[in-house]
PDB file of C-alpha atoms in Angstrom:
ATOM      1  CA  MET A   1       0.000   0.000   0.000  1.00 84.00           C
ATOM      2  CA  ALA A   2       1.151   3.549  -0.775  1.00 92.00           C
ATOM      3  CA  ALA A   3      -0.354   6.776   0.581  1.00 90.00           C
ATOM      4  CA  LYS A   4       0.090  10.469  -0.114  1.00 93.00           C
ATOM      5  CA  ASP A   5      -1.626  13.847   0.016  1.00 96.00           C
ATOM      6  CA  VAL A   6      -3.031  14.906  -3.356  1.00 97.00           C
ATOM      7  CA  THR A   7      -4.746  17.831  -5.039  1.00 98.00           C
ATOM      8  CA  ILE A   8      -8.230  17.398  -6.522  1.00 98.00           C
ATOM      9  CA  LYS A   9      -9.586  19.699  -9.212  1.00 97.00           C
ATOM     10  CA  GLY A  10     -12.950  20.841  -7.870  1.00 96.00           C
ATOM     11  CA  PRO A  11     -15.801  22.703  -9.583  1.00 95.00           C
ATOM     12  CA  ASP A  12     -14.703  26.073  -8.201  1.00 94.00           C
ATOM     13  CA  GLY A  13     -11.175  25.546  -6.951  1.00 96.00           C
ATOM     14  CA  ASN A  14      -8.620  22.939  -5.958  1.00 97.00           C
ATOM     15  CA  LEU A  15      -8.993  20.977  -2.740  1.00 98.00           C
ATOM     16  CA  GLY A  16      -6.673  18.640  -0.924  1.00 98.00           C
ATOM     17  CA  GLY A  17      -7.151  14.982  -0.184  1.00 98.00           C
ATOM     18  CA  TYR A  18      -5.520  11.865   1.196  1.00 98.00           C
ATOM     19  CA  LEU A  19      -5.077   8.990  -1.244  1.00 98.00           C
ATOM     20  CA  ALA A  20      -4.188   5.419  -0.294  1.00 98.00           C
ATOM     21  CA  SER A  21      -3.463   3.067  -3.191  1.00 98.00           C
ATOM     22  CA  PRO A  22      -3.529  -0.746  -3.271  1.00 98.00           C
ATOM     23  CA  ALA A  23      -0.214  -2.578  -3.415  1.00 97.00           C
ATOM     24  CA  SER A  24      -1.225  -4.178  -6.714  1.00 96.00           C
ATOM     25  CA  GLY A  25      -1.721  -0.787  -8.339  1.00 96.00           C
ATOM     26  CA  ARG A  26      -5.061  -1.946  -9.679  1.00 98.00           C
ATOM     27  CA  GLY A  27      -8.614  -2.055  -8.340  1.00 98.00           C
ATOM     28  CA  PRO A  28     -11.852  -0.127  -7.892  1.00 98.00           C
ATOM     29  CA  GLY A  29     -12.110   3.167  -6.025  1.00 98.00           C
ATOM     30  CA  VAL A  30     -13.671   4.338  -2.773  1.00 98.00           C
ATOM     31  CA  VAL A  31     -14.164   7.954  -1.730  1.00 98.00           C
ATOM     32  CA  VAL A  32     -14.154   8.183   2.074  1.00 98.00           C
ATOM     33  CA  ILE A  33     -16.318  11.066   3.318  1.00 98.00           C
ATOM     34  CA  GLN A  34     -15.158  12.669   6.542  1.00 98.00           C
ATOM     35  CA  GLU A  35     -16.884  13.288   9.833  1.00 98.00           C
ATOM     36  CA  ILE A  36     -16.932  16.805  11.270  1.00 98.00           C
ATOM     37  CA  PHE A  37     -13.296  16.459  12.388  1.00 98.00           C
ATOM     38  CA  GLY A  38     -11.709  16.783   8.960  1.00 98.00           C
ATOM     39  CA  VAL A  39      -9.401  14.363   7.162  1.00 98.00           C
ATOM     40  CA  ASN A  40      -7.833  13.227  10.421  1.00 98.00           C
ATOM     41  CA  ASP A  41      -6.059  10.047  11.513  1.00 97.00           C
ATOM     42  CA  VAL A  42      -9.355   8.126  11.760  1.00 97.00           C
ATOM     43  CA  VAL A  43     -10.332   8.996   8.184  1.00 98.00           C
ATOM     44  CA  ARG A  44      -6.839   8.236   6.913  1.00 98.00           C
ATOM     45  CA  SER A  45      -6.845   4.854   8.644  1.00 97.00           C
ATOM     46  CA  ILE A  46     -10.152   4.035   6.929  1.00 98.00           C
ATOM     47  CA  CYS A  47      -8.555   4.887   3.579  1.00 98.00           C
ATOM     48  CA  ASP A  48      -5.584   2.684   4.450  1.00 98.00           C
ATOM     49  CA  ALA A  49      -7.923  -0.202   5.302  1.00 97.00           C
ATOM     50  CA  HIS A  50      -9.720   0.069   1.962  1.00 98.00           C
ATOM     51  CA  ALA A  51      -6.375   0.176   0.146  1.00 98.00           C
ATOM     52  CA  ALA A  52      -5.324  -2.976   2.005  1.00 97.00           C
ATOM     53  CA  MET A  53      -8.494  -4.599   0.622  1.00 96.00           C
ATOM     54  CA  GLY A  54      -7.497  -3.682  -2.917  1.00 97.00           C
ATOM     55  CA  CYS A  55      -9.138  -0.285  -3.522  1.00 98.00           C
ATOM     56  CA  PHE A  56      -7.890   3.187  -4.340  1.00 98.00           C
ATOM     57  CA  ALA A  57      -9.231   5.168  -1.368  1.00 98.00           C
ATOM     58  CA  LEU A  58      -9.451   8.971  -1.436  1.00 98.00           C
ATOM     59  CA  ALA A  59     -10.646  11.267   1.370  1.00 98.00           C
ATOM     60  CA  PRO A  60     -11.297  14.799   0.040  1.00 98.00           C
ATOM     61  CA  ASP A  61     -10.882  17.807   2.328  1.00 98.00           C
ATOM     62  CA  LEU A  62     -14.496  18.965   2.246  1.00 98.00           C
ATOM     63  CA  PHE A  63     -14.022  21.816   4.747  1.00 98.00           C
ATOM     64  CA  TRP A  64     -11.501  23.562   2.497  1.00 98.00           C
ATOM     65  CA  ARG A  65     -13.755  26.551   1.773  1.00 97.00           C
ATOM     66  CA  VAL A  66     -14.163  27.196   5.497  1.00 97.00           C
ATOM     67  CA  GLU A  67     -10.705  26.083   6.636  1.00 97.00           C
ATOM     68  CA  ALA A  68      -8.302  23.887   4.702  1.00 97.00           C
ATOM     69  CA  GLY A  69      -6.366  21.030   6.252  1.00 97.00           C
ATOM     70  CA  VAL A  70      -8.505  20.431   9.344  1.00 97.00           C
ATOM     71  CA  GLN A  71      -7.343  17.420  11.384  1.00 97.00           C
ATOM     72  CA  ILE A  72      -8.852  17.384  14.865  1.00 97.00           C
ATOM     73  CA  THR A  73     -10.186  14.712  17.214  1.00 96.00           C
ATOM     74  CA  ASP A  74     -13.255  14.081  19.360  1.00 94.00           C
ATOM     75  CA  LYS A  75     -11.231  14.119  22.590  1.00 94.00           C
ATOM     76  CA  THR A  76     -11.665  17.668  23.934  1.00 95.00           C
ATOM     77  CA  ASP A  77     -14.495  20.145  24.365  1.00 95.00           C
ATOM     78  CA  ALA A  78     -12.541  22.749  22.411  1.00 97.00           C
ATOM     79  CA  GLU A  79     -12.195  20.403  19.433  1.00 97.00           C
ATOM     80  CA  TRP A  80     -15.889  19.546  19.556  1.00 96.00           C
ATOM     81  CA  LYS A  81     -16.772  23.249  19.591  1.00 97.00           C
ATOM     82  CA  ARG A  82     -14.512  23.862  16.622  1.00 97.00           C
ATOM     83  CA  ALA A  83     -15.921  20.859  14.746  1.00 96.00           C
ATOM     84  CA  ILE A  84     -19.519  21.993  15.272  1.00 96.00           C
ATOM     85  CA  ASP A  85     -18.608  25.486  14.076  1.00 97.00           C
ATOM     86  CA  LEU A  86     -16.990  24.047  10.939  1.00 97.00           C
ATOM     87  CA  MET A  87     -20.057  21.923  10.249  1.00 97.00           C
ATOM     88  CA  ASN A  88     -22.401  24.899  10.688  1.00 97.00           C
ATOM     89  CA  ARG A  89     -20.381  26.936   8.191  1.00 98.00           C
ATOM     90  CA  PHE A  90     -20.116  24.094   5.689  1.00 98.00           C
ATOM     91  CA  ASP A  91     -22.270  24.074   2.537  1.00 98.00           C
ATOM     92  CA  PRO A  92     -23.470  20.490   1.920  1.00 98.00           C
ATOM     93  CA  ASP A  93     -24.458  21.202  -1.673  1.00 98.00           C
ATOM     94  CA  LYS A  94     -20.960  22.385  -2.531  1.00 98.00           C
ATOM     95  CA  GLY A  95     -19.608  19.428  -0.561  1.00 98.00           C
ATOM     96  CA  VAL A  96     -21.491  16.985  -2.788  1.00 98.00           C
ATOM     97  CA  ALA A  97     -20.053  18.741  -5.847  1.00 98.00           C
ATOM     98  CA  ASP A  98     -16.579  18.248  -4.357  1.00 98.00           C
ATOM     99  CA  ILE A  99     -17.357  14.580  -3.757  1.00 98.00           C
ATOM    100  CA  GLN A 100     -18.282  14.222  -7.419  1.00 98.00           C
ATOM    101  CA  ALA A 101     -14.911  15.780  -8.277  1.00 98.00           C
ATOM    102  CA  ALA A 102     -13.209  13.263  -5.978  1.00 98.00           C
ATOM    103  CA  ILE A 103     -15.098  10.380  -7.618  1.00 98.00           C
ATOM    104  CA  THR A 104     -13.942  11.588 -11.030  1.00 98.00           C
ATOM    105  CA  HIS A 105     -10.371  11.972  -9.749  1.00 98.00           C
ATOM    106  CA  VAL A 106     -10.270   8.375  -8.523  1.00 98.00           C
ATOM    107  CA  ARG A 107     -11.986   7.037 -11.623  1.00 98.00           C
ATOM    108  CA  GLU A 108      -9.240   8.563 -13.792  1.00 98.00           C
ATOM    109  CA  LEU A 109      -6.312   7.202 -11.767  1.00 98.00           C
ATOM    110  CA  PRO A 110      -4.030   4.786 -13.663  1.00 98.00           C
ATOM    111  CA  GLY A 111      -4.993   1.290 -12.588  1.00 98.00           C
ATOM    112  CA  CYS A 112      -8.493   2.185 -11.385  1.00 98.00           C
ATOM    113  CA  SER A 113     -11.136  -0.119 -12.796  1.00 98.00           C
ATOM    114  CA  GLY A 114     -13.513   2.819 -13.294  1.00 97.00           C
ATOM    115  CA  LYS A 115     -15.904   1.623 -10.600  1.00 98.00           C
ATOM    116  CA  VAL A 116     -16.021   4.047  -7.667  1.00 98.00           C
ATOM    117  CA  GLY A 117     -18.157   4.015  -4.527  1.00 98.00           C
ATOM    118  CA  VAL A 118     -18.338   6.193  -1.422  1.00 98.00           C
ATOM    119  CA  VAL A 119     -18.362   5.508   2.312  1.00 98.00           C
ATOM    120  CA  GLY A 120     -19.260   8.303   4.743  1.00 98.00           C
ATOM    121  CA  TYR A 121     -19.645   8.778   8.485  1.00 98.00           C
ATOM    122  CA  CYS A 122     -21.797  11.180  10.546  1.00 97.00           C
ATOM    123  CA  LEU A 123     -21.851  14.341   8.394  1.00 98.00           C
ATOM    124  CA  GLY A 124     -20.298  12.066   5.787  1.00 98.00           C
ATOM    125  CA  GLY A 125     -23.174   9.607   6.201  1.00 98.00           C
ATOM    126  CA  TYR A 126     -25.592  12.357   5.220  1.00 98.00           C
ATOM    127  CA  LEU A 127     -23.368  13.321   2.305  1.00 98.00           C
ATOM    128  CA  ALA A 128     -23.156   9.658   1.255  1.00 98.00           C
ATOM    129  CA  TYR A 129     -26.942   9.636   0.942  1.00 98.00           C
ATOM    130  CA  LEU A 130     -26.852  12.825  -1.150  1.00 98.00           C
ATOM    131  CA  THR A 131     -24.046  11.303  -3.203  1.00 98.00           C
ATOM    132  CA  GLY A 132     -26.404   8.439  -3.945  1.00 98.00           C
ATOM    133  CA  THR A 133     -29.066  10.853  -5.184  1.00 98.00           C
ATOM    134  CA  ARG A 134     -26.917  13.419  -7.017  1.00 98.00           C
ATOM    135  CA  THR A 135     -23.708  11.869  -8.383  1.00 98.00           C
ATOM    136  CA  ASP A 136     -22.538   9.059 -10.638  1.00 98.00           C
ATOM    137  CA  ALA A 137     -21.072   6.979  -7.784  1.00 98.00           C
ATOM    138  CA  ASP A 138     -21.507   3.277  -8.460  1.00 98.00           C
ATOM    139  CA  ALA A 139     -22.475   2.550  -4.834  1.00 98.00           C
ATOM    140  CA  SER A 140     -22.813   4.522  -1.585  1.00 98.00           C
ATOM    141  CA  VAL A 141     -22.612   3.632   2.105  1.00 98.00           C
ATOM    142  CA  GLY A 142     -23.615   5.947   4.953  1.00 98.00           C
ATOM    143  CA  TYR A 143     -22.975   5.398   8.655  1.00 98.00           C
ATOM    144  CA  TYR A 144     -25.330   7.167  11.119  1.00 98.00           C
ATOM    145  CA  GLY A 145     -26.012  10.070   8.777  1.00 98.00           C
ATOM    146  CA  LEU A 146     -27.591  13.251  10.105  1.00 95.00           C
ATOM    147  CA  ASN A 147     -30.699  14.874   8.601  1.00 97.00           C
ATOM    148  CA  ILE A 148     -31.341  12.281   5.896  1.00 98.00           C
ATOM    149  CA  GLN A 149     -35.040  12.465   6.819  1.00 98.00           C
ATOM    150  CA  LYS A 150     -35.068  16.067   5.530  1.00 98.00           C
ATOM    151  CA  LYS A 151     -33.990  14.999   2.030  1.00 98.00           C
ATOM    152  CA  LEU A 152     -36.239  12.010   1.383  1.00 98.00           C
ATOM    153  CA  ASP A 153     -37.806  13.850  -1.552  1.00 97.00           C
ATOM    154  CA  GLU A 154     -34.558  13.039  -3.392  1.00 98.00           C
ATOM    155  CA  ALA A 155     -34.923   9.274  -2.898  1.00 97.00           C
ATOM    156  CA  LYS A 156     -36.504   8.843  -6.318  1.00 96.00           C
ATOM    157  CA  GLN A 157     -33.173   9.926  -7.831  1.00 97.00           C
ATOM    158  CA  ILE A 158     -31.277   6.947  -6.384  1.00 98.00           C
ATOM    159  CA  ARG A 159     -30.132   4.844  -9.338  1.00 95.00           C
ATOM    160  CA  HIS A 160     -27.290   2.844  -7.777  1.00 97.00           C
ATOM    161  CA  PRO A 161     -27.001   0.706  -4.625  1.00 98.00           C
ATOM    162  CA  LEU A 162     -27.137   2.557  -1.310  1.00 98.00           C
ATOM    163  CA  MET A 163     -26.560   1.061   2.145  1.00 98.00           C
ATOM    164  CA  LEU A 164     -27.325   2.901   5.392  1.00 98.00           C
ATOM    165  CA  HIS A 165     -26.185   1.926   8.889  1.00 98.00           C
ATOM    166  CA  ILE A 166     -28.497   3.437  11.536  1.00 98.00           C
ATOM    167  CA  ALA A 167     -27.707   3.557  15.267  1.00 98.00           C
ATOM    168  CA  GLY A 168     -30.890   2.875  17.240  1.00 98.00           C
ATOM    169  CA  ARG A 169     -29.825   5.085  20.168  1.00 98.00           C
ATOM    170  CA  ASP A 170     -28.268   7.835  18.084  1.00 98.00           C
ATOM    171  CA  GLU A 171     -28.571  11.030  20.113  1.00 96.00           C
ATOM    172  CA  TYR A 172     -28.416  13.103  16.911  1.00 96.00           C
ATOM    173  CA  VAL A 173     -30.943  11.061  14.918  1.00 97.00           C
ATOM    174  CA  PRO A 174     -33.985  10.514  17.178  1.00 97.00           C
ATOM    175  CA  PRO A 175     -36.407   7.590  16.772  1.00 97.00           C
ATOM    176  CA  ASP A 176     -38.916   9.664  14.799  1.00 98.00           C
ATOM    177  CA  ALA A 177     -36.233  10.624  12.276  1.00 98.00           C
ATOM    178  CA  GLN A 178     -35.118   7.005  12.031  1.00 98.00           C
ATOM    179  CA  ARG A 179     -38.681   5.886  11.304  1.00 98.00           C
ATOM    180  CA  LYS A 180     -39.033   8.512   8.585  1.00 98.00           C
ATOM    181  CA  ILE A 181     -35.816   7.332   6.943  1.00 98.00           C
ATOM    182  CA  VAL A 182     -36.838   3.670   7.013  1.00 98.00           C
ATOM    183  CA  ASP A 183     -40.398   4.368   5.847  1.00 97.00           C
ATOM    184  CA  GLY A 184     -39.230   6.760   3.147  1.00 97.00           C
ATOM    185  CA  LEU A 185     -36.707   4.339   1.659  1.00 98.00           C
ATOM    186  CA  LYS A 186     -38.058   0.852   2.323  1.00 93.00           C
ATOM    187  CA  SER A 187     -39.792   0.572  -1.049  1.00 94.00           C
ATOM    188  CA  ASN A 188     -36.682   1.584  -3.019  1.00 96.00           C
ATOM    189  CA  PRO A 189     -35.049  -1.564  -4.456  1.00 97.00           C
ATOM    190  CA  HIS A 190     -31.639   0.101  -4.533  1.00 98.00           C
ATOM    191  CA  VAL A 191     -31.551   0.734  -0.772  1.00 98.00           C
ATOM    192  CA  ALA A 192     -30.474  -1.586   2.051  1.00 98.00           C
ATOM    193  CA  ILE A 193     -30.839  -0.391   5.661  1.00 98.00           C
ATOM    194  CA  HIS A 194     -29.248  -1.994   8.718  1.00 98.00           C
ATOM    195  CA  LEU A 195     -30.380  -0.991  12.205  1.00 98.00           C
ATOM    196  CA  TYR A 196     -28.177  -1.437  15.286  1.00 98.00           C
ATOM    197  CA  PRO A 197     -30.808  -1.052  18.051  1.00 98.00           C
ATOM    198  CA  GLU A 198     -28.563  -0.601  21.088  1.00 98.00           C
ATOM    199  CA  MET A 199     -25.869   1.531  19.455  1.00 98.00           C
ATOM    200  CA  GLY A 200     -25.161   5.224  19.929  1.00 98.00           C
ATOM    201  CA  HIS A 201     -23.848   7.677  17.366  1.00 97.00           C
ATOM    202  CA  ALA A 202     -20.415   6.896  15.881  1.00 97.00           C
ATOM    203  CA  PHE A 203     -20.367   3.346  17.218  1.00 98.00           C
ATOM    204  CA  ALA A 204     -17.926   2.416  14.438  1.00 98.00           C
ATOM    205  CA  ARG A 205     -15.284   5.063  15.307  1.00 96.00           C
ATOM    206  CA  PRO A 206     -12.365   3.354  17.088  1.00 93.00           C
ATOM    207  CA  GLY A 207     -11.606   5.092  20.358  1.00 91.00           C
ATOM    208  CA  GLY A 208     -14.867   7.040  20.309  1.00 91.00           C
ATOM    209  CA  LYS A 209     -17.252   7.399  23.249  1.00 91.00           C
ATOM    210  CA  HIS A 210     -19.794   4.948  21.791  1.00 95.00           C
ATOM    211  CA  TYR A 211     -17.393   2.615  19.975  1.00 97.00           C
ATOM    212  CA  ASP A 212     -18.585  -0.971  20.018  1.00 98.00           C
ATOM    213  CA  LYS A 213     -16.164  -3.494  18.540  1.00 98.00           C
ATOM    214  CA  ALA A 214     -18.706  -6.201  17.751  1.00 98.00           C
ATOM    215  CA  ASN A 215     -21.198  -3.921  16.018  1.00 98.00           C
ATOM    216  CA  ALA A 216     -18.452  -1.957  14.268  1.00 98.00           C
ATOM    217  CA  GLU A 217     -17.067  -5.205  12.848  1.00 98.00           C
ATOM    218  CA  LEU A 218     -20.570  -6.288  11.820  1.00 98.00           C
ATOM    219  CA  ALA A 219     -21.233  -2.990  10.015  1.00 98.00           C
ATOM    220  CA  ASN A 220     -17.784  -2.881   8.442  1.00 98.00           C
ATOM    221  CA  GLY A 221     -18.137  -6.465   7.240  1.00 98.00           C
ATOM    222  CA  ARG A 222     -21.442  -5.600   5.597  1.00 98.00           C
ATOM    223  CA  THR A 223     -19.815  -2.553   3.988  1.00 98.00           C
ATOM    224  CA  GLU A 224     -16.894  -4.594   2.669  1.00 97.00           C
ATOM    225  CA  THR A 225     -19.232  -7.196   1.170  1.00 98.00           C
ATOM    226  CA  PHE A 226     -21.391  -4.462  -0.354  1.00 98.00           C
ATOM    227  CA  ILE A 227     -18.399  -2.745  -1.912  1.00 95.00           C
ATOM    228  CA  ARG A 228     -16.958  -5.950  -3.301  1.00 94.00           C
ATOM    229  CA  ARG A 229     -20.299  -6.901  -4.822  1.00 97.00           C
ATOM    230  CA  HIS A 230     -21.085  -3.585  -6.457  1.00 98.00           C
ATOM    231  CA  LEU A 231     -17.604  -2.406  -7.460  1.00 97.00           C
ATOM    232  CA  ALA A 232     -16.386  -5.697  -8.910  1.00 89.00           C
TER     233      ALA A 232
END
């Protein structure tokens, strides 16, 4: 596996990103969509894991218009305050356009098969859903995405496989919102939803407050199978 920081040509400017490439130099692509903490060590480790499984994995710096190069953690109140401020100043619509640019970047890499999916977490889980409705990604996976229930009118635009992991005790996605998401998407043949009833938000983030090894491994295994199936 090889990894490096790269520059992505976006729709209205260049943005940075972290790219991990498979040792074979060949394979499909995965765009990893950040949480509210930027392209930090957690996001980079996810890219590295996908590269180890044979994918080109790129995490674009989606906060670049607000502040480029953000890499913070969830460990202090000050970092949480900064992360929330960044999220509040972030434009999701422009973020999805940047994700499309990242998808195109990966698709054009030498050795890429041309198949590219996305995997996103928290804010990135919401953006993964929007990626599934607005971009040409071949498959999308969202973990505990925020505010998806507010964009269910876009569900009819989903043309490629979409998988959502929902935490049953997510403090940021209450039960009513979860029901709306499930009810709004259950009839769409492209969508698969997995519910983790006892899990809190970010249960798949190693070292996080609600991290649960068993459920994280279950969700990640489902994601890996999904990616292999749809990006083959």
